């Protein structure tokens, strides 16, 4: 007979697993890395800025978590391939991949330059394909399955003025996730996504500091508040663990009810 509490321990335990979180020197990425580490995973932090990553690693290391770094630019394929070769050379395997790195760029489409459109799509969507492909190739070669968690947004479902490239990228993340499920589920790889709502991070600083927008979020979100990065902790551990063994191609909205209620 399973003693009370044992199940949660077994189902959500990530001991012996290694998790790569892209864009994890701050914000949502750092918070999700912390949660995966607290559930037992060894962490690989990623970003373009080595110093910022070292500071994040020191912070998580001081909390007793096992942390290493992989400095690469998710918008640069050569940089990604070199990073995976470096992991191969150290016999480091990625069991859990969180495709979190992303940028926002706000401008009406009539004034938007094509290069800005491409930069957002490359950083937010093409990156998830390339990093996902490289991780999946190794998960399949090694056997034993794996987890891919892509970070979507409310904009995986809804549009808003001035953010067309971001919205297109996050809409793409939803269907890329379903494509990964279609092609890789048979290899025991679960590919799912998280759709954060309005979370109080630096990416949203301009919106947080805008009293009208701030008030709109507090009124529009049934929860009546902005989310915090820590609000994603449970979802990312669930999607990284045995608890989601039969969950594939889904997007889990952590949005205070914004996509559920008019
Ligand atoms: C914006 C914001 C949003 C949030 C988030 C919401 O300009 O509306 O940046 O895009 O960051 O993606 O889910």
Coordinates of C-alpha atoms and ligand atoms in Angstrom, one line a residue:
X1 CA 0.0 0.0 0.0
X2 CA 1.4 3.5 -1.0
X3 CA 1.8 5.6 2.1
X4 CA 0.2 9.1 2.0
X5 CA 2.4 11.6 0.1
X6 CA 4.6 8.8 -1.5
X7 CA 2.9 9.1 -4.8
X8 CA 3.7 12.8 -5.3
X9 CA 7.3 12.0 -4.4
X10 CA 7.6 9.3 -7.0
X11 CA 5.6 11.0 -9.8
X12 CA 7.3 14.4 -9.6
X13 CA 10.8 13.3 -8.7
X14 CA 13.4 14.4 -11.3
X15 CA 16.5 12.9 -9.6
X16 CA 19.0 11.6 -12.1
X17 CA 17.6 13.8 -14.8
X18 CA 19.4 16.7 -16.6
X19 CA 17.4 19.7 -17.6
X20 CA 18.5 22.4 -20.2
X21 CA 16.5 25.6 -19.9
X22 CA 17.2 28.2 -22.7
X23 CA 17.1 31.8 -21.7
X24 CA 17.5 31.0 -18.0
X25 CA 19.7 33.8 -16.6
X26 CA 16.6 35.6 -15.3
X27 CA 12.8 35.8 -15.4
X28 CA 10.7 32.8 -16.3
X29 CA 13.7 30.8 -17.4
X30 CA 15.5 31.1 -14.1
X31 CA 12.3 30.4 -12.1
X32 CA 11.6 27.3 -14.1
X33 CA 15.2 26.1 -13.8
X34 CA 14.9 26.6 -10.0
X35 CA 11.7 24.5 -9.8
X36 CA 13.2 21.7 -11.9
X37 CA 16.3 21.8 -9.7
X38 CA 14.2 21.7 -6.5
X39 CA 12.5 18.6 -7.9
X40 CA 15.9 16.9 -8.2
X41 CA 17.1 17.7 -11.8
X42 CA 20.7 18.7 -12.6
X43 CA 20.5 22.0 -14.4
X44 CA 22.1 23.4 -17.6
X45 CA 21.5 27.1 -17.7
X46 CA 21.7 28.9 -21.1
X47 CA 22.0 32.4 -22.4
X48 CA 24.2 34.6 -24.6
X49 CA 25.8 36.5 -21.7
X50 CA 28.3 34.4 -19.7
X51 CA 28.5 36.8 -16.8
X52 CA 24.7 37.0 -16.3
X53 CA 24.6 33.2 -16.5
X54 CA 27.4 32.8 -13.9
X55 CA 25.5 35.1 -11.6
X56 CA 22.3 33.0 -12.0
X57 CA 24.3 29.8 -11.5
X58 CA 25.9 31.1 -8.3
X59 CA 22.4 32.0 -7.0
X60 CA 21.0 28.5 -7.7
X61 CA 24.3 26.9 -6.5
X62 CA 24.0 28.7 -3.2
X63 CA 20.5 27.1 -2.8
X64 CA 22.2 23.6 -3.2
X65 CA 21.2 23.0 -6.8
X66 CA 23.5 21.3 -9.3
X67 CA 24.2 23.8 -12.1
X68 CA 26.3 24.0 -15.2
X69 CA 26.3 26.5 -18.1
X70 CA 25.9 26.3 -21.9
X71 CA 26.5 29.6 -23.5
X72 CA 24.9 29.8 -26.9
X73 CA 22.6 32.1 -28.9
X74 CA 19.3 30.4 -29.7
X75 CA 18.9 32.6 -32.8
X76 CA 22.2 31.3 -34.2
X77 CA 22.2 27.7 -35.5
X78 CA 26.0 27.3 -35.6
X79 CA 26.1 28.4 -31.9
X80 CA 23.4 25.8 -31.0
X81 CA 25.2 22.9 -32.9
X82 CA 28.5 23.8 -31.2
X83 CA 26.9 23.8 -27.8
X84 CA 25.4 20.3 -28.3
X85 CA 28.7 19.0 -29.6
X86 CA 30.3 20.4 -26.4
X87 CA 27.7 18.5 -24.3
X88 CA 28.3 15.3 -26.3
X89 CA 32.1 15.7 -25.7
X90 CA 31.4 15.8 -22.0
X91 CA 28.8 12.9 -22.3
X92 CA 26.2 15.2 -20.9
X93 CA 22.7 14.2 -22.1
X94 CA 19.6 16.4 -22.0
X95 CA 16.6 14.5 -20.6
X96 CA 14.4 17.6 -20.2
X97 CA 14.5 20.6 -22.6
X98 CA 12.6 23.8 -21.8
X99 CA 12.6 26.1 -24.9
X100 CA 12.0 29.3 -23.0
X101 CA 14.3 31.9 -24.7
X102 CA 12.4 34.6 -26.4
X103 CA 12.1 38.3 -27.1
X104 CA 9.3 40.8 -27.5
X105 CA 9.2 43.7 -30.0
X106 CA 6.3 46.2 -30.0
X107 CA 5.5 48.1 -33.2
X108 CA 2.4 48.4 -35.4
X109 CA 2.8 46.2 -38.5
X110 CA 2.5 49.1 -40.9
X111 CA 5.7 50.5 -39.4
X112 CA 7.5 47.1 -38.8
X113 CA 10.7 46.3 -40.7
X114 CA 11.0 42.8 -42.1
X115 CA 14.3 42.3 -40.3
X116 CA 12.6 42.9 -36.9
X117 CA 9.9 40.4 -37.9
X118 CA 12.5 37.8 -38.8
X119 CA 14.6 38.4 -35.6
X120 CA 11.5 37.7 -33.4
X121 CA 10.5 34.6 -35.4
X122 CA 14.1 33.3 -35.4
X123 CA 14.6 33.9 -31.6
X124 CA 11.1 32.7 -30.5
X125 CA 10.1 29.9 -32.9
X126 CA 12.9 28.7 -35.2
X127 CA 15.1 28.4 -32.1
X128 CA 12.6 25.9 -30.5
X129 CA 12.7 23.8 -33.6
X130 CA 16.5 23.7 -33.9
X131 CA 17.2 23.2 -30.1
X132 CA 14.3 20.7 -30.0
X133 CA 15.6 18.8 -33.0
X134 CA 19.2 18.5 -31.6
X135 CA 17.9 17.4 -28.2
X136 CA 15.4 14.9 -29.7
X137 CA 18.0 13.4 -32.0
X138 CA 20.1 12.5 -28.9
X139 CA 17.1 11.4 -26.8
X140 CA 16.1 9.0 -29.6
X141 CA 19.7 7.8 -30.2
X142 CA 20.2 7.1 -26.5
X143 CA 16.7 5.6 -25.9
X144 CA 14.7 6.1 -22.7
X145 CA 12.6 9.0 -24.0
X146 CA 12.6 12.6 -22.8
X147 CA 10.7 15.8 -22.2
X148 CA 10.3 18.9 -24.3
X149 CA 8.5 21.9 -22.9
X150 CA 8.0 24.9 -25.2
X151 CA 7.0 28.3 -23.8
X152 CA 4.0 29.7 -25.5
X153 CA 1.9 32.7 -24.4
X154 CA -1.7 34.0 -24.4
X155 CA -0.6 35.0 -27.9
X156 CA -0.6 31.3 -28.8
X157 CA -4.4 31.9 -29.0
X158 CA -5.1 35.6 -29.1
X159 CA -3.8 38.7 -30.9
X160 CA -3.0 42.2 -29.5
X161 CA -2.0 45.4 -31.2
X162 CA 1.7 46.1 -31.9
X163 CA 3.0 42.6 -31.2
X164 CA 2.4 40.7 -34.5
X165 CA 5.8 38.9 -34.8
X166 CA 5.7 37.8 -31.2
X167 CA 2.1 36.6 -31.6
X168 CA 2.9 34.7 -34.8
X169 CA 5.9 33.1 -33.1
X170 CA 3.8 32.0 -30.1
X171 CA 1.0 30.7 -32.3
X172 CA 3.7 28.7 -34.1
X173 CA 5.0 27.4 -30.8
X174 CA 1.6 25.7 -30.2
X175 CA 1.6 23.9 -33.5
X176 CA 5.3 23.1 -33.4
X177 CA 4.6 21.4 -30.1
X178 CA 1.9 19.3 -31.7
X179 CA 4.2 18.5 -34.6
X180 CA 6.9 17.3 -32.1
X181 CA 4.3 15.2 -30.4
X182 CA 3.2 13.7 -33.7
X183 CA 6.7 12.8 -34.8
X184 CA 8.4 11.9 -31.4
X185 CA 5.8 10.5 -29.1
X186 CA 6.5 7.0 -30.3
X187 CA 10.0 7.5 -29.0
X188 CA 8.5 8.1 -25.5
X189 CA 9.2 11.9 -25.9
X190 CA 6.5 14.0 -24.4
X191 CA 6.4 17.5 -26.1
X192 CA 4.1 20.0 -24.5
X193 CA 3.9 23.7 -23.9
X194 CA 3.2 26.2 -21.2
X195 CA 1.2 29.4 -22.0
X196 CA 2.1 32.0 -19.4
X197 CA -0.3 34.9 -19.0
X198 CA 0.8 38.4 -18.0
X199 CA 3.7 37.7 -15.7
X200 CA 5.6 40.5 -13.9
X201 CA 9.0 40.2 -15.6
X202 CA 11.4 42.6 -17.2
X203 CA 10.0 41.8 -20.6
X204 CA 6.8 43.4 -19.4
X205 CA 8.3 46.3 -17.6
X206 CA 6.9 48.9 -19.9
X207 CA 3.4 47.4 -19.5
X208 CA 3.7 47.1 -15.7
X209 CA 4.8 50.8 -15.5
X210 CA 1.8 51.8 -17.6
X211 CA -1.0 52.5 -15.1
X212 CA -3.8 51.9 -17.7
X213 CA -2.3 48.6 -18.9
X214 CA -1.6 47.5 -15.3
X215 CA -5.2 48.2 -14.4
X216 CA -6.4 46.4 -17.5
X217 CA -4.5 43.2 -16.6
X218 CA -5.9 43.3 -13.0
X219 CA -9.4 43.7 -14.3
X220 CA -9.1 41.3 -17.3
X221 CA -7.5 38.4 -15.5
X222 CA -10.1 36.6 -13.4
X223 CA -7.4 36.1 -10.8
X224 CA -7.2 39.9 -10.5
X225 CA -3.4 40.1 -10.5
X226 CA -0.3 39.7 -12.6
X227 CA 1.3 36.3 -12.5
X228 CA 4.7 35.7 -10.9
X229 CA 7.5 33.6 -12.4
X230 CA 7.0 31.2 -9.4
X231 CA 3.4 30.6 -10.7
X232 CA 5.0 28.4 -13.4
X233 CA 6.9 26.1 -11.1
X234 CA 4.2 23.4 -10.7
X235 CA 3.4 23.2 -14.4
X236 CA 7.0 22.9 -15.5
X237 CA 7.7 20.1 -13.0
X238 CA 4.5 18.3 -14.0
X239 CA 5.4 18.4 -17.7
X240 CA 9.0 17.4 -17.0
X241 CA 8.1 14.4 -14.8
X242 CA 6.6 10.9 -14.9
X243 CA 3.3 12.5 -13.9
X244 CA 2.8 13.6 -17.6
X245 CA 3.8 10.3 -19.2
X246 CA 0.6 10.2 -21.3
X247 CA 0.4 14.0 -21.9
X248 CA 1.5 15.0 -25.4
X249 CA 1.1 18.0 -27.7
X250 CA -0.8 20.0 -25.1
X251 CA -0.5 23.7 -24.0
X252 CA -1.2 24.4 -20.4
X253 CA -2.2 28.0 -19.8
X254 CA -0.9 29.6 -16.5
X255 CA -2.8 32.8 -17.0
X256 CA -5.1 33.5 -14.0
X257 CA -8.0 32.4 -16.3
X258 CA -7.4 35.0 -19.0
X259 CA -7.9 32.6 -21.9
X260 CA -10.9 30.9 -20.3
X261 CA -13.1 33.9 -19.5
X262 CA -14.3 36.8 -21.6
Ligands
LIG1 C1 2.5 42.0 -24.5 C2 3.2 41.1 -23.5 C3 2.7 39.7 -23.6 C4 3.2 38.8 -22.5 C5 2.8 37.4 -22.6 C6 1.3 37.2 -22.4 O1 3.1 42.9 -25.1 O2 1.3 41.9 -24.6 O3 4.6 41.2 -23.7 O4 3.1 39.2 -24.9 O5 4.6 38.9 -22.5 O6 3.3 36.8 -23.7 O7 1.0 35.8 -22.5

